[in-house]
Amino acid sequence: QVQPVESGGGSVQAGGSLRLSCATSGNTDRGYCMGWFRQAPGKQREGVSFIRRDGSTWYAESLKGRFTISRDNAETTLYLEMNTLKSEDTALYYCAADPVPWLAMCRPPSEWQYWGQGTQVTVSS
């Protein structure tokens, strides 16, 4: 079991940047899909980006080119670099992790096991 803890959220003006971090504690010896999700007020949670065990990544189509996901070599800390932020990026951002075998595809987000409490990102125009 791992516990993701997000940090780095805050308020920023449109066009600005933020870097979110997600530290995981617990059984980090296993391999995990790790990713970022967000939920805006009145909307469903949506996938932002995730990184597979082999380092390959997925991004929501609308965020490609503005957001970059990465992780440290120990695979215990996940990052999300967010640039050229827009007001529609305002949301609660969650970090999540899900144990998967090597080279396995990540499961659907609804099946991911471990979720953080979220960090708020507010972008003002």
XYZ file of N, CA and C in Angstrom:
375
model
N 0.844 -1.181 0.000
C 0.000 0.000 0.000
C 0.883 1.237 0.000
N 0.448 2.249 -0.748
C 1.174 3.520 -0.753
C 0.187 4.635 -0.478
N 0.703 5.738 0.005
C -0.119 6.897 0.271
C 0.426 8.084 -0.511
N -0.287 8.518 -1.550
C 0.154 9.704 -2.288
C -0.215 10.979 -1.535
N 0.698 11.933 -1.518
C 0.455 13.224 -0.896
C 0.857 14.311 -1.881
N -0.116 15.105 -2.291
C 0.131 16.151 -3.269
C 0.570 17.447 -2.596
N 1.308 18.245 -3.342
C 1.679 19.585 -2.909
C 1.944 20.430 -4.149
N 2.030 21.737 -3.927
C 2.398 22.632 -5.015
C 1.262 23.399 -5.637
N 0.032 23.117 -5.205
C -1.089 23.868 -5.745
C -1.068 25.303 -5.241
N -1.930 26.107 -5.812
C -2.015 27.495 -5.394
C -2.798 28.309 -6.386
N -2.704 29.614 -6.230
C -3.402 30.539 -7.120
C -2.399 31.199 -8.048
N -2.768 31.315 -9.290
C -1.873 31.883 -10.293
C -2.717 32.594 -11.345
N -2.133 33.569 -11.978
C -2.835 34.257 -13.049
C -2.742 33.465 -14.349
N -3.707 33.670 -15.192
C -3.693 33.006 -16.485
C -2.378 33.296 -17.205
N -1.848 32.255 -17.825
C -0.557 32.360 -18.487
C 0.607 31.954 -17.614
N 0.345 31.809 -16.329
C 1.394 31.432 -15.397
C 1.642 29.935 -15.365
N 2.511 29.537 -14.450
C 2.928 28.137 -14.341
C 2.873 27.676 -12.890
N 2.687 26.390 -12.731
C 2.772 25.751 -11.420
C 3.380 24.375 -11.597
N 4.020 23.902 -10.554
C 4.555 22.553 -10.553
C 3.981 21.802 -9.364
N 3.246 20.769 -9.639
C 2.699 19.931 -8.599
C 3.648 18.768 -8.316
N 3.683 18.376 -7.057
C 4.473 17.221 -6.657
C 3.578 16.230 -5.936
N 3.955 14.979 -6.025
C 3.218 13.922 -5.333
C 4.231 12.953 -4.749
N 4.325 12.952 -3.435
C 5.235 12.044 -2.754
C 4.452 10.822 -2.302
N 5.043 9.666 -2.512
C 4.384 8.444 -2.086
C 5.185 7.798 -0.971
N 4.490 7.315 0.009
C 5.119 6.597 1.110
C 4.455 5.231 1.220
N 5.150 4.321 1.872
C 4.599 2.985 2.018
C 5.377 1.988 1.195
N 4.688 1.050 0.605
C 5.309 -0.035 -0.130
C 5.662 0.422 -1.540
N 6.789 1.142 -1.618
C 7.191 1.677 -2.915
C 8.049 0.702 -3.699
N 8.217 -0.525 -3.177
C 9.016 -1.513 -3.905
C 8.274 -2.059 -5.114
N 6.956 -1.989 -5.081
C 6.186 -2.477 -6.214
C 6.192 -1.432 -7.314
N 5.843 -1.859 -8.517
C 5.737 -0.933 -9.627
C 4.323 -0.418 -9.750
N 4.227 0.845 -10.127
C 2.916 1.482 -10.172
C 2.747 2.299 -11.448
N 1.523 2.334 -11.917
C 1.114 3.436 -12.781
C 0.889 4.604 -11.841
N 1.328 5.770 -12.228
C 1.109 6.955 -11.407
C 0.558 8.051 -12.301
N -0.343 8.806 -11.750
C -0.954 9.797 -12.616
C -1.611 10.932 -11.874
N -2.039 11.903 -12.659
C -2.740 13.080 -12.169
C -4.140 13.116 -12.765
N -5.065 13.481 -11.897
C -6.446 13.649 -12.295
C -6.933 14.973 -11.724
N -8.022 15.495 -12.244
C -8.530 16.740 -11.697
C -10.052 16.749 -11.733
N -10.602 17.539 -10.840
C -12.047 17.692 -10.793
C -12.378 19.151 -10.535
N -13.055 19.742 -11.488
C -13.516 21.114 -11.354
C -14.901 21.120 -10.717
N -15.276 22.220 -10.099
C -16.600 22.295 -9.468
C -17.713 21.985 -10.465
N -18.598 21.088 -10.082
C -19.726 20.752 -10.929
C -19.405 19.839 -12.083
N -18.170 19.356 -12.154
C -17.771 18.491 -13.268
C -17.260 17.163 -12.745
N -17.218 16.197 -13.628
C -16.682 14.895 -13.264
C -15.162 14.931 -13.240
N -14.602 14.041 -12.479
C -13.146 13.903 -12.454
C -12.668 13.468 -13.836
N -11.549 14.030 -14.252
C -10.998 13.676 -15.558
C -9.510 13.379 -15.442
N -9.047 12.556 -16.339
C -7.632 12.247 -16.372
C -6.831 13.398 -16.955
N -5.715 13.698 -16.355
C -4.813 14.742 -16.845
C -3.631 14.100 -17.561
N -2.952 13.233 -16.841
C -1.778 12.572 -17.405
C -1.394 11.421 -16.509
N -0.809 10.392 -17.082
C -0.237 9.346 -16.251
C 1.008 8.783 -16.916
N 1.781 8.114 -16.102
C 3.041 7.533 -16.547
C 3.053 6.055 -16.178
N 3.378 5.245 -17.142
C 3.403 3.804 -16.933
C 4.733 3.370 -16.336
N 4.833 2.133 -15.958
C 6.054 1.631 -15.342
C 7.244 1.739 -16.287
N 7.000 1.588 -17.568
C 8.121 1.664 -18.509
C 8.478 3.106 -18.871
N 7.799 4.059 -18.256
C 8.115 5.469 -18.483
C 7.314 6.122 -19.584
N 6.530 5.344 -20.292
C 5.697 5.945 -21.326
C 4.574 6.741 -20.676
N 4.085 7.727 -21.399
C 3.133 8.658 -20.809
C 1.869 8.801 -21.643
N 0.844 9.267 -21.002
C -0.415 9.603 -21.650
C -0.848 10.977 -21.173
N -1.385 11.768 -22.064
C -1.914 13.073 -21.706
C -3.316 13.230 -22.274
N -4.149 13.950 -21.555
C -5.415 14.373 -22.121
C -5.110 15.240 -23.342
N -5.821 15.006 -24.398
C -5.526 15.665 -25.673
C -5.450 17.179 -25.528
N -6.360 17.751 -24.752
C -6.426 19.212 -24.631
C -5.268 19.801 -23.847
N -4.492 18.945 -23.179
C -3.419 19.443 -22.326
C -2.034 19.212 -22.923
N -1.988 18.491 -24.004
C -0.692 18.217 -24.635
C -0.003 19.525 -25.003
N 1.271 19.583 -24.688
C 2.050 20.773 -25.003
C 2.105 21.778 -23.874
N 1.174 21.717 -22.930
C 1.179 22.638 -21.803
C 1.576 21.953 -20.499
N 1.196 20.690 -20.351
C 1.488 19.955 -19.120
C 2.534 18.883 -19.405
N 3.407 18.670 -18.423
C 4.427 17.632 -18.542
C 4.488 16.827 -17.261
N 4.372 15.527 -17.400
C 4.461 14.638 -16.244
C 5.858 14.049 -16.179
N 6.341 13.842 -14.966
C 7.641 13.211 -14.785
C 7.683 12.573 -13.401
N 8.704 11.790 -13.166
C 8.880 11.178 -11.852
C 10.366 11.083 -11.559
N 10.702 10.928 -10.295
C 12.109 10.822 -9.941
C 12.599 9.398 -10.215
N 13.905 9.220 -10.134
C 14.486 7.919 -10.481
C 14.020 6.803 -9.548
N 13.760 7.157 -8.324
C 13.292 6.149 -7.370
C 11.828 5.791 -7.582
N 11.175 6.531 -8.465
C 9.756 6.310 -8.779
C 8.870 6.456 -7.559
N 9.281 7.350 -6.650
C 8.458 7.590 -5.473
C 7.833 8.972 -5.471
N 8.292 9.835 -6.338
C 7.742 11.184 -6.420
C 7.342 11.482 -7.861
N 6.141 11.958 -7.989
C 5.579 12.287 -9.296
C 5.434 13.796 -9.398
N 5.645 14.319 -10.596
C 5.529 15.752 -10.811
C 4.579 16.051 -11.971
N 4.032 17.240 -11.924
C 3.255 17.732 -13.052
C 3.617 19.197 -13.249
N 4.289 19.472 -14.338
C 4.633 20.838 -14.705
C 3.500 21.375 -15.563
N 2.917 22.479 -15.120
C 1.779 23.063 -15.827
C 2.144 24.466 -16.277
N 2.119 24.677 -17.564
C 2.478 25.971 -18.151
C 1.295 26.572 -18.895
N 1.403 27.861 -19.137
C 0.362 28.603 -19.862
C -1.018 28.243 -19.315
N -1.147 28.371 -18.016
C -2.382 27.965 -17.360
C -3.550 28.851 -17.789
N -4.695 28.220 -17.865
C -5.935 28.894 -18.257
C -6.944 28.779 -17.121
N -7.939 29.629 -17.175
C -8.947 29.602 -16.107
C -9.641 28.242 -16.050
N -9.773 27.602 -17.189
C -10.436 26.286 -17.201
C -9.587 25.176 -16.600
N -8.345 25.487 -16.240
C -7.508 24.518 -15.528
C -7.777 24.534 -14.032
N -8.591 25.464 -13.577
C -8.939 25.533 -12.162
C -9.656 24.264 -11.741
N -9.109 23.598 -10.736
C -9.665 22.319 -10.292
C -8.894 21.836 -9.076
N -9.427 20.810 -8.474
C -8.707 20.069 -7.447
C -7.946 18.960 -8.159
N -6.640 18.960 -7.997
C -5.786 18.009 -8.688
C -5.409 16.871 -7.752
N -5.644 15.666 -8.218
C -5.365 14.477 -7.437
C -4.225 13.687 -8.046
N -3.426 13.123 -7.172
C -2.405 12.170 -7.572
C -2.911 10.774 -7.217
N -2.622 9.822 -8.065
C -3.054 8.456 -7.794
C -1.992 7.470 -8.251
N -2.035 6.303 -7.638
C -1.091 5.236 -7.987
C -1.838 3.912 -8.010
N -1.411 3.049 -8.900
C -2.058 1.737 -9.022
C -0.989 0.703 -9.358
N -0.870 -0.349 -8.555
C 0.149 -1.361 -8.819
C -0.202 -2.182 -10.060
N 0.755 -2.324 -10.934
C 0.564 -3.121 -12.150
C 1.843 -3.894 -12.452
N 1.715 -5.033 -13.118
C 2.921 -5.764 -13.534
C 3.712 -4.969 -14.557
N 4.977 -5.317 -14.665
C 5.849 -4.662 -15.642
C 5.266 -4.794 -17.049
N 5.256 -3.694 -17.771
C 4.777 -3.588 -19.153
C 3.256 -3.717 -19.288
N 2.569 -3.874 -18.184
C 1.111 -3.919 -18.266
C 0.570 -2.516 -18.506
N -0.568 -2.455 -19.174
C -1.219 -1.176 -19.359
C -1.826 -0.731 -18.033
N -1.964 0.552 -17.884
C -2.635 1.064 -16.700
C -4.123 0.734 -16.780
N -4.707 0.468 -15.648
C -6.127 0.146 -15.597
C -6.958 1.421 -15.722
N -8.241 1.290 -15.951
C -9.101 2.480 -15.964
C -9.026 3.212 -14.633
N -9.064 4.538 -14.639
C -8.902 5.315 -13.399
C -9.838 4.882 -12.279
N -11.030 4.455 -12.614
C -11.981 4.063 -11.572
C -11.496 2.865 -10.778
N -10.497 2.162 -11.317
C -9.981 0.977 -10.634
C -8.674 1.240 -9.894
N -8.127 2.434 -10.035
C -6.861 2.720 -9.368
C -7.049 2.651 -7.859
N -6.035 2.161 -7.166
C -6.203 1.829 -5.753
C -5.910 2.974 -4.791
N -4.909 3.760 -5.093
C -4.432 4.711 -4.079
C -4.550 6.141 -4.580
N -5.201 6.968 -3.776
C -5.487 8.346 -4.152
C -5.063 9.310 -3.053
N -4.542 10.455 -3.463
C -4.248 11.503 -2.510
C -5.483 12.326 -2.208
N -5.310 13.313 -1.347
C -6.421 14.160 -0.930
C -6.668 15.315 -1.896
N -5.694 15.580 -2.738
C -5.861 16.632 -3.723
C -5.191 17.924 -3.325
N -4.827 18.701 -4.316
C -4.280 20.035 -4.103
C -4.994 20.983 -5.063
N -5.404 22.128 -4.536
C -6.222 23.054 -5.315
C -5.360 23.921 -6.221
N -5.777 24.021 -7.459
C -5.156 24.936 -8.413
C -6.230 25.911 -8.870
N -5.957 27.196 -8.683
C -6.909 28.219 -9.090
C -6.213 29.177 -10.043
N -6.771 29.321 -11.224
C -6.198 30.193 -12.243
C -7.167 31.336 -12.484
N -6.694 32.536 -12.258
C -7.550 33.708 -12.443
C -7.221 34.389 -13.763
N -8.259 34.854 -14.418
C -8.058 35.503 -15.721
C -7.934 37.009 -15.573
